[in-house]
CSV table of C-alpha atoms in Angstrom, one decimal:
chain,number,residue,atom,x,y,z
A,1,UNK,CA,73.8,101.3,122.5
A,2,UNK,CA,73.3,100.3,118.4
A,3,UNK,CA,76.6,99.5,116.5
A,4,UNK,CA,75.0,98.0,112.5
A,5,UNK,CA,71.9,97.5,110.8
A,6,UNK,CA,71.1,95.1,108.5
A,7,UNK,CA,67.5,95.3,107.0
A,8,UNK,CA,64.9,96.5,104.3
A,9,UNK,CA,65.8,99.2,102.7
A,10,UNK,CA,62.9,101.1,102.1
A,11,UNK,CA,63.5,104.6,101.2
A,12,UNK,CA,65.7,107.1,100.8
A,13,UNK,CA,63.5,110.5,102.6
A,14,UNK,CA,66.1,113.7,101.6
A,15,UNK,CA,69.1,114.1,100.8
A,16,UNK,CA,70.9,113.1,104.4
A,17,UNK,CA,69.1,110.3,105.6
A,18,UNK,CA,67.6,107.0,104.8
A,19,UNK,CA,64.5,105.0,106.7
A,20,UNK,CA,65.4,100.4,107.2
A,21,UNK,CA,63.7,98.0,108.5
A,22,UNK,CA,65.0,95.7,111.5
A,23,UNK,CA,62.1,93.2,111.5
A,24,UNK,CA,58.9,95.3,111.5
A,25,UNK,CA,60.9,98.7,113.2
A,26,UNK,CA,62.1,101.2,111.0
A,27,UNK,CA,64.8,103.4,111.9
A,28,UNK,CA,65.9,106.7,110.2
A,29,UNK,CA,68.9,106.9,110.1
A,30,UNK,CA,71.7,109.7,108.7
A,31,UNK,CA,74.2,108.7,106.3
A,32,UNK,CA,76.8,111.4,103.8
A,33,UNK,CA,75.8,111.9,100.0
A,34,UNK,CA,78.1,109.0,100.1
A,35,UNK,CA,77.4,106.4,102.2
A,36,UNK,CA,73.5,106.6,100.6
A,37,UNK,CA,74.7,106.6,96.8
A,38,UNK,CA,76.0,103.2,97.8
A,39,UNK,CA,73.4,101.8,99.5
A,40,UNK,CA,70.6,99.7,97.2
A,41,UNK,CA,67.7,100.7,95.8
A,42,UNK,CA,64.6,100.4,97.2
A,43,UNK,CA,63.6,97.9,98.8
A,44,UNK,CA,66.4,96.0,98.6
A,45,UNK,CA,68.1,94.8,101.5
A,46,UNK,CA,71.1,97.5,102.8
A,47,UNK,CA,73.3,97.0,106.1
A,48,UNK,CA,74.6,100.2,107.5
A,49,UNK,CA,77.8,100.6,110.2
A,50,UNK,CA,75.9,103.1,113.3
A,51,UNK,CA,77.0,105.9,115.4
A,52,UNK,CA,74.8,106.2,118.3
A,53,UNK,CA,74.3,109.6,119.8
A,54,UNK,CA,72.3,110.0,122.8
A,55,UNK,CA,71.4,113.6,123.0
A,56,UNK,CA,68.4,114.0,125.8
A,57,UNK,CA,65.8,115.1,123.5
A,58,UNK,CA,66.3,111.9,121.2
A,59,UNK,CA,68.4,109.1,120.7
A,60,UNK,CA,70.3,110.1,117.0
A,61,UNK,CA,71.8,107.1,114.2
A,62,UNK,CA,74.4,107.9,111.7
A,63,UNK,CA,75.0,105.4,108.8
A,64,UNK,CA,78.5,104.9,107.5
A,65,UNK,CA,79.0,102.0,104.2
A,66,UNK,CA,82.3,101.0,105.6
A,67,UNK,CA,84.1,101.3,108.6
A,68,UNK,CA,87.0,103.8,107.7
A,69,UNK,CA,84.3,106.2,107.2
A,70,UNK,CA,82.5,105.7,110.3
A,71,UNK,CA,86.0,106.3,112.0
A,72,UNK,CA,86.6,110.1,110.2
A,73,UNK,CA,82.9,111.0,111.2
A,74,UNK,CA,84.0,110.2,114.8
A,75,UNK,CA,87.5,111.5,114.5
A,76,UNK,CA,86.0,115.2,112.7
A,77,UNK,CA,83.0,115.2,115.9
A,78,UNK,CA,86.2,115.4,118.5
A,79,UNK,CA,87.2,119.0,116.7
A,80,UNK,CA,85.8,121.9,118.5
A,81,UNK,CA,83.8,123.1,116.3
A,82,UNK,CA,82.4,120.0,114.4
A,83,UNK,CA,79.4,118.7,115.5
A,84,UNK,CA,78.1,116.1,114.0
A,85,UNK,CA,75.7,117.4,111.0
A,86,UNK,CA,78.9,119.6,110.0
A,87,UNK,CA,81.4,115.9,109.7
A,88,UNK,CA,78.5,115.0,108.0
A,89,UNK,CA,78.1,117.8,106.0
A,90,UNK,CA,82.6,117.0,105.8
A,91,UNK,CA,82.5,114.1,104.6
A,92,UNK,CA,80.0,114.6,102.2
A,93,UNK,CA,81.5,117.4,100.2
A,94,UNK,CA,85.0,115.2,100.3
A,95,UNK,CA,85.5,110.4,100.6
A,96,UNK,CA,88.5,110.5,103.5
A,97,UNK,CA,91.3,110.1,101.4
A,98,UNK,CA,90.5,113.5,100.3
A,99,UNK,CA,90.5,113.9,104.0
A,100,UNK,CA,93.6,112.7,105.1
A,101,UNK,CA,95.4,114.6,102.3
A,102,UNK,CA,94.4,117.2,102.5
A,103,UNK,CA,95.5,117.2,106.5
A,104,UNK,CA,98.9,115.5,105.2
A,105,UNK,CA,99.5,117.7,103.2
A,106,UNK,CA,98.0,121.2,105.4
A,107,UNK,CA,95.5,121.4,102.6
A,108,UNK,CA,92.9,124.3,103.5
A,109,UNK,CA,91.4,125.0,100.5
A,110,UNK,CA,90.2,121.6,100.5
A,111,UNK,CA,88.5,121.6,103.3
A,112,UNK,CA,87.2,124.7,102.5
A,113,UNK,CA,85.6,123.3,100.1
A,114,UNK,CA,82.9,121.7,102.2
A,115,UNK,CA,79.3,124.0,103.4
A,116,UNK,CA,79.7,125.8,107.0
A,117,UNK,CA,83.8,125.3,106.8
A,118,UNK,CA,85.6,128.5,106.6
A,119,UNK,CA,89.2,129.2,106.7
A,120,UNK,CA,89.6,129.1,110.5
A,121,UNK,CA,87.7,125.9,110.8
A,122,UNK,CA,90.1,124.5,108.6
A,123,UNK,CA,93.0,125.5,110.3
A,124,UNK,CA,91.7,123.9,113.4
A,125,UNK,CA,90.8,121.0,111.9
A,126,UNK,CA,94.5,120.6,110.4
A,127,UNK,CA,96.1,121.6,113.4
A,128,UNK,CA,93.8,119.6,116.2
A,129,UNK,CA,93.8,116.1,113.8
A,130,UNK,CA,97.3,116.2,111.9
A,131,UNK,CA,98.1,114.4,115.2
A,132,UNK,CA,95.9,112.1,114.4
A,133,UNK,CA,95.5,111.1,110.9
A,134,UNK,CA,99.0,108.6,110.4
A,135,UNK,CA,96.1,105.9,112.7
A,136,UNK,CA,93.5,106.4,109.9
A,137,UNK,CA,95.5,106.9,106.9
A,138,UNK,CA,97.7,103.3,106.9
A,139,UNK,CA,94.3,102.5,106.5
A,140,UNK,CA,93.7,104.1,103.3
A,141,UNK,CA,97.3,102.4,102.1
A,142,UNK,CA,97.0,99.3,103.7
A,143,UNK,CA,93.1,99.4,102.0
A,144,UNK,CA,94.1,100.2,98.3
A,145,UNK,CA,97.1,98.1,98.4
A,146,UNK,CA,94.6,95.0,99.4
A,147,UNK,CA,95.3,91.6,96.7
A,148,UNK,CA,92.0,90.7,95.6
A,149,UNK,CA,93.0,87.1,97.3
A,150,UNK,CA,91.6,88.3,100.8
A,151,UNK,CA,95.5,88.3,101.4
A,152,UNK,CA,96.8,90.5,104.4
A,153,UNK,CA,96.6,94.3,102.9
A,154,UNK,CA,100.7,95.2,102.9
A,155,UNK,CA,102.0,98.0,105.3
A,156,UNK,CA,103.2,101.0,103.4
A,157,UNK,CA,104.4,104.2,104.7
A,158,UNK,CA,102.0,107.3,104.1
A,159,UNK,CA,104.2,109.4,103.5
A,160,UNK,CA,104.7,108.0,100.4
A,161,UNK,CA,101.4,109.3,99.5
A,162,UNK,CA,102.0,112.8,100.7
A,163,UNK,CA,105.1,112.5,99.3
A,164,UNK,CA,103.6,112.1,95.4
A,165,UNK,CA,100.7,113.5,95.9
A,166,UNK,CA,103.6,116.7,96.7
A,167,UNK,CA,105.4,115.8,94.0
A,168,UNK,CA,102.2,115.8,91.8
A,169,UNK,CA,100.3,119.1,92.9
A,170,UNK,CA,104.3,120.8,91.8
A,171,UNK,CA,104.1,119.8,88.5
A,172,UNK,CA,100.6,121.3,88.0
A,173,UNK,CA,97.7,118.7,88.9
A,174,UNK,CA,95.2,119.4,91.4
A,175,UNK,CA,95.3,117.0,94.6
A,176,UNK,CA,91.8,116.1,94.1
A,177,UNK,CA,92.5,115.1,90.4
A,178,UNK,CA,95.8,112.9,91.7
A,179,UNK,CA,94.7,111.8,95.1
A,180,UNK,CA,92.9,108.4,93.0
A,181,UNK,CA,95.2,108.1,90.7
A,182,UNK,CA,98.0,107.4,93.2
A,183,UNK,CA,95.7,105.5,95.1
A,184,UNK,CA,95.7,102.6,91.9
A,185,UNK,CA,99.1,103.0,91.4
A,186,UNK,CA,100.1,101.9,94.4
A,187,UNK,CA,96.5,99.2,94.3
A,188,UNK,CA,98.5,98.4,90.7
A,189,UNK,CA,102.8,98.0,91.7
A,190,UNK,CA,101.6,96.1,94.9
A,191,UNK,CA,99.8,93.9,92.6
A,192,UNK,CA,102.4,93.4,90.2
A,193,UNK,CA,105.2,92.4,93.0
A,194,UNK,CA,106.4,95.2,91.6
A,195,UNK,CA,106.5,97.2,95.1
A,196,UNK,CA,106.1,101.1,96.4
A,197,UNK,CA,108.7,103.1,95.7
A,198,UNK,CA,108.5,107.3,95.6
A,199,UNK,CA,110.0,107.5,92.3
A,200,UNK,CA,107.5,104.6,90.7
A,201,UNK,CA,104.7,105.4,91.9
A,202,UNK,CA,105.7,109.4,90.4
A,203,UNK,CA,106.0,107.4,87.0
A,204,UNK,CA,102.8,105.7,86.5
A,205,UNK,CA,101.0,108.4,88.4
A,206,UNK,CA,102.2,110.5,85.1
A,207,UNK,CA,101.3,108.3,83.2
A,208,UNK,CA,97.7,107.8,84.0
A,209,UNK,CA,96.8,111.1,84.3
A,210,UNK,CA,99.0,112.1,80.2
A,211,UNK,CA,96.2,109.5,79.0
């Protein structure tokens, strides 16, 4: 099974795939829009993590810029009615952070922004993944509070992220605009050794949103 490819990015053949040359062999790799935009411009060396899908009639490669998106791809495909193409479509529309926040806060409307995800499928995603999202959400918060010196991420409760988003929503801010702000605030507070208490996170987030 192929788990990673590093080679010359030849071209992005379509909106959902690219061609990578590894030692003279060209691999067609399906990717989300988010991953494609993070790849270098052809022809340059690119590295993608690979999820290999074996079918009766084909071996398909799905590529990801980081392990967090790949893990969400795997998790989404465990939901009944979400195939690999649907999972990639969801990840092209919503970032892993947005999906995580939507599941933690039971936000069906955000999930239905993805093409092909209707109200019924959104409810199924919320229901089937609500008990599984915590471990991946820990990665979200741990990632945003990692410092630039290579220290280990500082453990944070996913409840702070969820509660801050809910509080800001109650004040009239849309979750899609407040989520990246909260992530930046948590990262900055921990880099400054100020901690990330909920009231402080909310206050600092409001300052940024008001700018």
